[in-house]
mmCIF file of C-alpha atoms in Angstrom:
data_model
loop_
_atom_site.group_PDB
_atom_site.id
_atom_site.type_symbol
_atom_site.label_atom_id
_atom_site.label_comp_id
_atom_site.label_asym_id
_atom_site.label_seq_id
_atom_site.Cartn_x
_atom_site.Cartn_y
_atom_site.Cartn_z
ATOM 1 C CA ASN A 1 -50.322 -130.262 -127.718
ATOM 2 C CA ALA A 2 -46.678 -128.350 -128.313
ATOM 3 C CA GLU A 3 -45.740 -126.995 -131.118
ATOM 4 C CA TYR A 4 -42.172 -126.582 -132.208
ATOM 5 C CA ILE A 5 -40.570 -124.187 -134.587
ATOM 6 C CA LEU A 6 -36.775 -124.966 -135.631
ATOM 7 C CA LEU A 7 -35.232 -121.324 -136.113
ATOM 8 C CA PRO A 8 -32.001 -121.509 -138.203
ATOM 9 C CA SER A 9 -30.707 -118.240 -137.045
ATOM 10 C CA VAL A 10 -31.030 -116.638 -133.423
ATOM 11 C CA LEU A 11 -30.158 -113.335 -132.961
ATOM 12 C CA VAL A 12 -28.906 -112.582 -129.413
ATOM 13 C CA GLY A 13 -28.688 -108.901 -127.665
ATOM 14 C CA SER A 14 -26.800 -107.776 -124.839
ATOM 15 C CA GLY A 15 -29.677 -105.552 -123.618
ATOM 16 C CA ARG A 16 -29.290 -103.642 -120.793
ATOM 17 C CA LEU A 17 -25.697 -104.768 -120.127
ATOM 18 C CA ASN A 18 -24.466 -102.407 -123.146
ATOM 19 C CA PHE A 19 -26.456 -99.498 -122.411
ATOM 20 C CA TYR A 20 -24.574 -96.382 -123.843
ATOM 21 C CA GLY A 21 -24.076 -93.799 -121.239
ATOM 22 C CA CYS A 22 -24.674 -95.895 -118.334
ATOM 23 C CA GLU A 23 -25.038 -94.260 -114.787
ATOM 24 C CA GLY A 24 -25.852 -95.273 -111.574
ATOM 25 C CA ASP A 25 -26.559 -99.058 -110.403
ATOM 26 C CA CYS A 26 -26.780 -100.281 -113.980
ATOM 27 C CA SER A 27 -23.090 -100.726 -113.942
ATOM 28 C CA ILE A 28 -22.663 -102.809 -110.968
ATOM 29 C CA GLY A 29 -21.627 -106.526 -111.339
ATOM 30 C CA ARG A 30 -21.405 -106.064 -115.272
ATOM 31 C CA GLY A 31 -18.121 -107.701 -115.390
ATOM 32 C CA PRO A 32 -19.392 -110.852 -114.186
ATOM 33 C CA GLN A 33 -22.684 -110.666 -116.044
ATOM 34 C CA TRP A 34 -20.621 -110.345 -119.499
ATOM 35 C CA TYR A 35 -18.477 -113.269 -118.737
ATOM 36 C CA ARG A 36 -21.620 -115.386 -117.975
ATOM 37 C CA PHE A 37 -23.327 -114.224 -120.942
ATOM 38 C CA ARG A 38 -20.114 -115.249 -122.955
ATOM 39 C CA ASN A 39 -20.197 -118.609 -121.447
ATOM 40 C CA TYR A 40 -23.926 -119.057 -122.129
ATOM 41 C CA LEU A 41 -23.231 -118.406 -125.945
ATOM 42 C CA LEU A 42 -20.219 -120.722 -125.662
ATOM 43 C CA HIS A 43 -22.163 -123.252 -124.298
ATOM 44 C CA ASN A 44 -24.967 -122.855 -127.071
ATOM 45 C CA LEU A 45 -22.380 -122.802 -129.962
ATOM 46 C CA MET A 46 -19.745 -125.131 -128.918
ATOM 47 C CA GLY A 47 -22.370 -127.596 -127.422
ATOM 48 C CA THR A 48 -22.323 -129.180 -123.729
ATOM 49 C CA SER A 49 -19.418 -132.090 -124.720
ATOM 50 C CA SER A 50 -16.683 -129.644 -125.638
ATOM 51 C CA CYS A 51 -16.795 -127.653 -122.332
ATOM 52 C CA PRO A 52 -14.746 -124.796 -123.931
ATOM 53 C CA GLN A 53 -14.339 -123.068 -120.587
ATOM 54 C CA GLN A 54 -11.996 -125.942 -119.062
ATOM 55 C CA GLN A 55 -9.852 -125.860 -122.016
ATOM 56 C CA GLN A 56 -6.728 -124.395 -122.235
ATOM 57 C CA PRO A 57 -6.537 -121.424 -124.646
ATOM 58 C CA VAL A 58 -3.873 -122.085 -127.346
ATOM 59 C CA GLY A 59 -2.695 -118.708 -127.444
ATOM 60 C CA PHE A 60 -2.689 -117.341 -130.859
ATOM 61 C CA ILE A 61 -2.361 -113.855 -131.800
ATOM 62 C CA THR A 62 -5.211 -112.972 -133.971
ATOM 63 C CA PHE A 63 -5.759 -109.807 -136.404
ATOM 64 C CA SER A 64 -9.320 -109.407 -137.184
ATOM 65 C CA LEU A 65 -9.450 -107.399 -140.641
ATOM 66 C CA PRO A 66 -12.187 -104.759 -141.576
ATOM 67 C CA VAL A 67 -13.131 -106.296 -144.730
ATOM 68 C CA ASN A 68 -16.181 -104.648 -146.296
ATOM 69 C CA SER A 69 -16.147 -101.847 -143.451
ATOM 70 C CA GLY A 70 -19.004 -99.428 -143.764
ATOM 71 C CA ARG A 71 -16.321 -96.805 -142.375
ATOM 72 C CA PRO A 72 -13.073 -97.737 -144.785
ATOM 73 C CA LYS A 73 -11.638 -94.397 -143.984
ATOM 74 C CA GLN A 74 -11.970 -94.849 -140.336
ATOM 75 C CA VAL A 75 -10.115 -98.647 -140.068
ATOM 76 C CA THR A 76 -6.784 -99.939 -139.795
ATOM 77 C CA TRP A 77 -5.527 -103.189 -141.549
ATOM 78 C CA PHE A 78 -2.805 -103.654 -138.954
ATOM 79 C CA GLU A 79 -0.169 -104.266 -142.264
ATOM 80 C CA SER A 80 2.890 -103.157 -139.744
ATOM 81 C CA GLU A 81 1.451 -105.050 -136.781
ATOM 82 C CA ILE A 82 1.265 -108.204 -138.602
ATOM 83 C CA GLU A 83 4.521 -108.211 -140.266
ATOM 84 C CA TRP A 84 6.314 -107.477 -136.858
ATOM 85 C CA ALA A 85 4.295 -110.248 -135.048
ATOM 86 C CA GLN A 86 4.859 -112.947 -137.861
ATOM 87 C CA GLN A 87 8.506 -112.292 -137.646
ATOM 88 C CA HIS A 88 8.519 -112.125 -133.938
ATOM 89 C CA TYR A 89 6.149 -114.920 -133.017
ATOM 90 C CA GLY A 90 6.457 -117.119 -136.174
ATOM 91 C CA MET A 91 3.686 -117.415 -139.033
ATOM 92 C CA ASP A 92 1.861 -120.398 -137.377
ATOM 93 C CA ARG A 93 0.969 -118.324 -134.296
ATOM 94 C CA VAL A 94 -0.466 -115.346 -136.050
ATOM 95 C CA GLN A 95 -3.753 -115.579 -137.531
ATOM 96 C CA VAL A 96 -5.175 -113.110 -139.893
ATOM 97 C CA VAL A 97 -8.507 -113.461 -140.835
ATOM 98 C CA ASN A 98 -11.984 -112.108 -142.205
ATOM 99 C CA MET A 99 -14.440 -112.985 -139.958
ATOM 100 C CA ALA A 100 -17.052 -112.906 -142.232
ATOM 101 C CA ASN A 101 -15.845 -116.035 -144.040
ATOM 102 C CA LEU A 102 -15.995 -118.187 -140.733
ATOM 103 C CA THR A 103 -18.873 -119.238 -138.886
ATOM 104 C CA MET A 104 -19.911 -118.082 -135.768
ATOM 105 C CA ARG A 105 -18.636 -121.098 -133.903
ATOM 106 C CA ASP A 106 -15.280 -120.853 -135.708
ATOM 107 C CA GLN A 107 -15.213 -117.267 -134.865
ATOM 108 C CA ALA A 108 -15.951 -117.863 -131.091
ATOM 109 C CA ASP A 109 -13.512 -120.642 -131.019
ATOM 110 C CA LEU A 110 -10.657 -118.791 -132.564
ATOM 111 C CA VAL A 111 -11.287 -115.687 -130.369
ATOM 112 C CA ARG A 112 -11.186 -117.950 -127.087
ATOM 113 C CA ASN A 113 -7.918 -119.348 -128.243
ATOM 114 C CA SER A 114 -6.413 -116.026 -128.725
ATOM 115 C CA ALA A 115 -3.889 -114.479 -126.150
ATOM 116 C CA LEU A 116 -3.693 -111.187 -128.120
ATOM 117 C CA PHE A 117 -6.550 -109.613 -130.124
ATOM 118 C CA PHE A 118 -6.711 -106.983 -132.730
ATOM 119 C CA THR A 119 -9.673 -105.341 -133.845
ATOM 120 C CA ASN A 120 -11.071 -102.313 -135.143
ATOM 121 C CA GLN A 121 -13.830 -100.581 -133.081
ATOM 122 C CA GLY A 122 -17.389 -101.063 -134.021
ATOM 123 C CA GLY A 123 -19.507 -103.834 -134.893
ATOM 124 C CA GLY A 124 -16.640 -106.049 -136.482
ATOM 125 C CA GLY A 125 -15.164 -106.066 -132.845
ATOM 126 C CA VAL A 126 -18.023 -107.692 -130.906
ATOM 127 C CA VAL A 127 -16.365 -111.045 -131.180
ATOM 128 C CA SER A 128 -14.167 -109.660 -128.141
ATOM 129 C CA LEU A 129 -16.720 -111.076 -125.934
ATOM 130 C CA PHE A 130 -15.444 -114.392 -126.379
ATOM 131 C CA LEU A 131 -12.039 -113.859 -125.238
ATOM 132 C CA SER A 132 -10.638 -115.936 -122.471
ATOM 133 C CA ARG A 133 -10.003 -114.408 -118.922
ATOM 134 C CA HIS A 134 -6.654 -112.580 -118.988
ATOM 135 C CA ALA A 135 -6.475 -112.401 -122.703
ATOM 136 C CA SER A 136 -5.843 -108.680 -123.879
ATOM 137 C CA ALA A 137 -7.554 -106.745 -126.899
ATOM 138 C CA PHE A 138 -5.957 -103.878 -129.040
ATOM 139 C CA VAL A 139 -8.919 -101.831 -130.437
ATOM 140 C CA TYR A 140 -8.128 -98.997 -132.831
ATOM 141 C CA TRP A 141 -10.200 -96.080 -133.238
ATOM 142 C CA ASN A 142 -10.188 -93.187 -135.309
ATOM 143 C CA GLU A 143 -13.467 -91.079 -134.821
ATOM 144 C CA ASP A 144 -14.924 -88.507 -132.063
ATOM 145 C CA ARG A 145 -15.289 -91.286 -129.653
ATOM 146 C CA ARG A 146 -14.576 -94.777 -128.832
ATOM 147 C CA PHE A 147 -17.321 -96.944 -130.065
ATOM 148 C CA ASP A 148 -18.486 -99.754 -127.262
ATOM 149 C CA GLN A 149 -16.339 -98.066 -124.774
ATOM 150 C CA ASN A 150 -18.752 -99.213 -122.093
ATOM 151 C CA PHE A 151 -18.107 -102.929 -123.139
ATOM 152 C CA TYR A 152 -14.334 -102.682 -123.244
ATOM 153 C CA GLU A 153 -14.161 -100.924 -120.159
ATOM 154 C CA SER A 154 -16.516 -103.105 -118.009
ATOM 155 C CA ALA A 155 -16.022 -106.582 -119.178
ATOM 156 C CA GLY A 156 -13.569 -107.163 -116.867
ATOM 157 C CA TYR A 157 -12.103 -110.467 -117.676
ATOM 158 C CA PHE A 158 -9.685 -109.281 -120.458
ATOM 159 C CA ARG A 159 -7.628 -106.242 -120.879
ATOM 160 C CA THR A 160 -8.142 -103.606 -123.561
ATOM 161 C CA THR A 161 -5.655 -101.513 -125.006
ATOM 162 C CA TRP A 162 -6.869 -98.604 -127.230
ATOM 163 C CA ILE A 163 -4.967 -97.476 -130.334
ATOM 164 C CA SER A 164 -5.839 -93.868 -131.722
ATOM 165 C CA ARG A 165 -4.757 -92.983 -135.511
ATOM 166 C CA GLU A 166 -1.869 -90.727 -133.658
ATOM 167 C CA GLU A 167 -0.773 -93.398 -131.639
ATOM 168 C CA ARG A 168 -0.595 -96.025 -134.414
ATOM 169 C CA VAL A 169 1.962 -94.352 -136.404
ATOM 170 C CA HIS A 170 4.523 -95.275 -133.526
ATOM 171 C CA LEU A 171 5.364 -98.891 -134.613
ATOM 172 C CA ASN A 172 7.698 -99.175 -131.683
ATOM 173 C CA ARG A 173 5.097 -98.192 -129.201
ATOM 174 C CA THR A 174 2.358 -100.761 -130.127
ATOM 175 C CA THR A 175 5.034 -103.625 -130.613
ATOM 176 C CA ALA A 176 6.451 -102.626 -126.869
ATOM 177 C CA LEU A 177 2.602 -103.134 -125.656
ATOM 178 C CA MET A 178 2.386 -106.109 -127.589
ATOM 179 C CA GLU A 179 5.219 -107.798 -125.779
ATOM 180 C CA MET A 180 4.264 -106.353 -122.465
ATOM 181 C CA GLU A 181 0.503 -108.041 -122.954
ATOM 182 C CA MET A 182 1.920 -111.124 -123.678
ATOM 183 C CA GLU A 183 4.057 -111.355 -120.809
ATOM 184 C CA ARG A 184 1.074 -110.518 -118.840
ATOM 185 C CA VAL A 185 -1.110 -113.159 -120.306
ATOM 186 C CA GLU A 186 1.652 -115.784 -120.033
ATOM 187 C CA GLN A 187 1.743 -115.151 -116.283
ATOM 188 C CA TYR A 188 -1.841 -116.769 -116.323
ATOM 189 C CA TRP A 189 -1.187 -119.164 -119.315
ATOM 190 C CA PRO A 190 2.221 -120.522 -118.724
ATOM 191 C CA HIS A 191 1.630 -123.120 -120.892
ATOM 192 C CA ILE A 192 2.115 -120.875 -123.889
ATOM 193 C CA ARG A 193 5.542 -119.573 -122.993
ATOM 194 C CA ALA A 194 6.990 -122.601 -125.126
ATOM 195 C CA TRP A 195 4.850 -121.979 -128.060
ATOM 196 C CA LYS A 196 3.767 -125.138 -129.758
ATOM 197 C CA GLY A 197 0.903 -124.838 -132.511
ATOM 198 C CA PRO A 198 -2.262 -126.735 -131.859
ATOM 199 C CA SER A 199 -1.256 -129.871 -133.916
ATOM 200 C CA LYS A 200 2.581 -129.707 -134.621
ATOM 201 C CA GLY A 201 5.494 -128.142 -132.910
ATOM 202 C CA ASN A 202 6.773 -124.710 -134.459
ATOM 203 C CA GLY A 203 9.356 -123.117 -132.176
#
């Protein structure tokens, strides 16, 4: 007689995929493995009926805020970048969120629909895993090393731009990178060139 236990929460780890300081054959084929892991999580979060991998991403520009960060002096709130993006791309297109206020499903859904995703390095950036193919992540770092560099550099299905504390003061540089990355995303997601929100038109 089989017995079943209902677990309200399940923690899934990346195991050997994210082994820090990986050398040798552990890095071979890591990109496709990360993408399969992403799709596995999406399949379980969204259910089989939604088929998120086959849906066209909306094309949001998302800023994940470091609310209640354990490293308050080592994070940025992207104030200048958010203001520029809202003026340049429109208020509806720019999503500014505290991921802690969203369910895991909503976090995954927002990130997979993001063309550009801004986050601080560390644990808060783990949702970058849900980015869609050809999306772009901007990761702010301000310490001795880049956290999770192995993940960002080996995922392969999205691009990563690292922004250091010294580089962030040059807003023109960051905004130029944003425009360049948006153009690169649009090459693969041509449907987002004439932006229309998910439910209503917005020029």
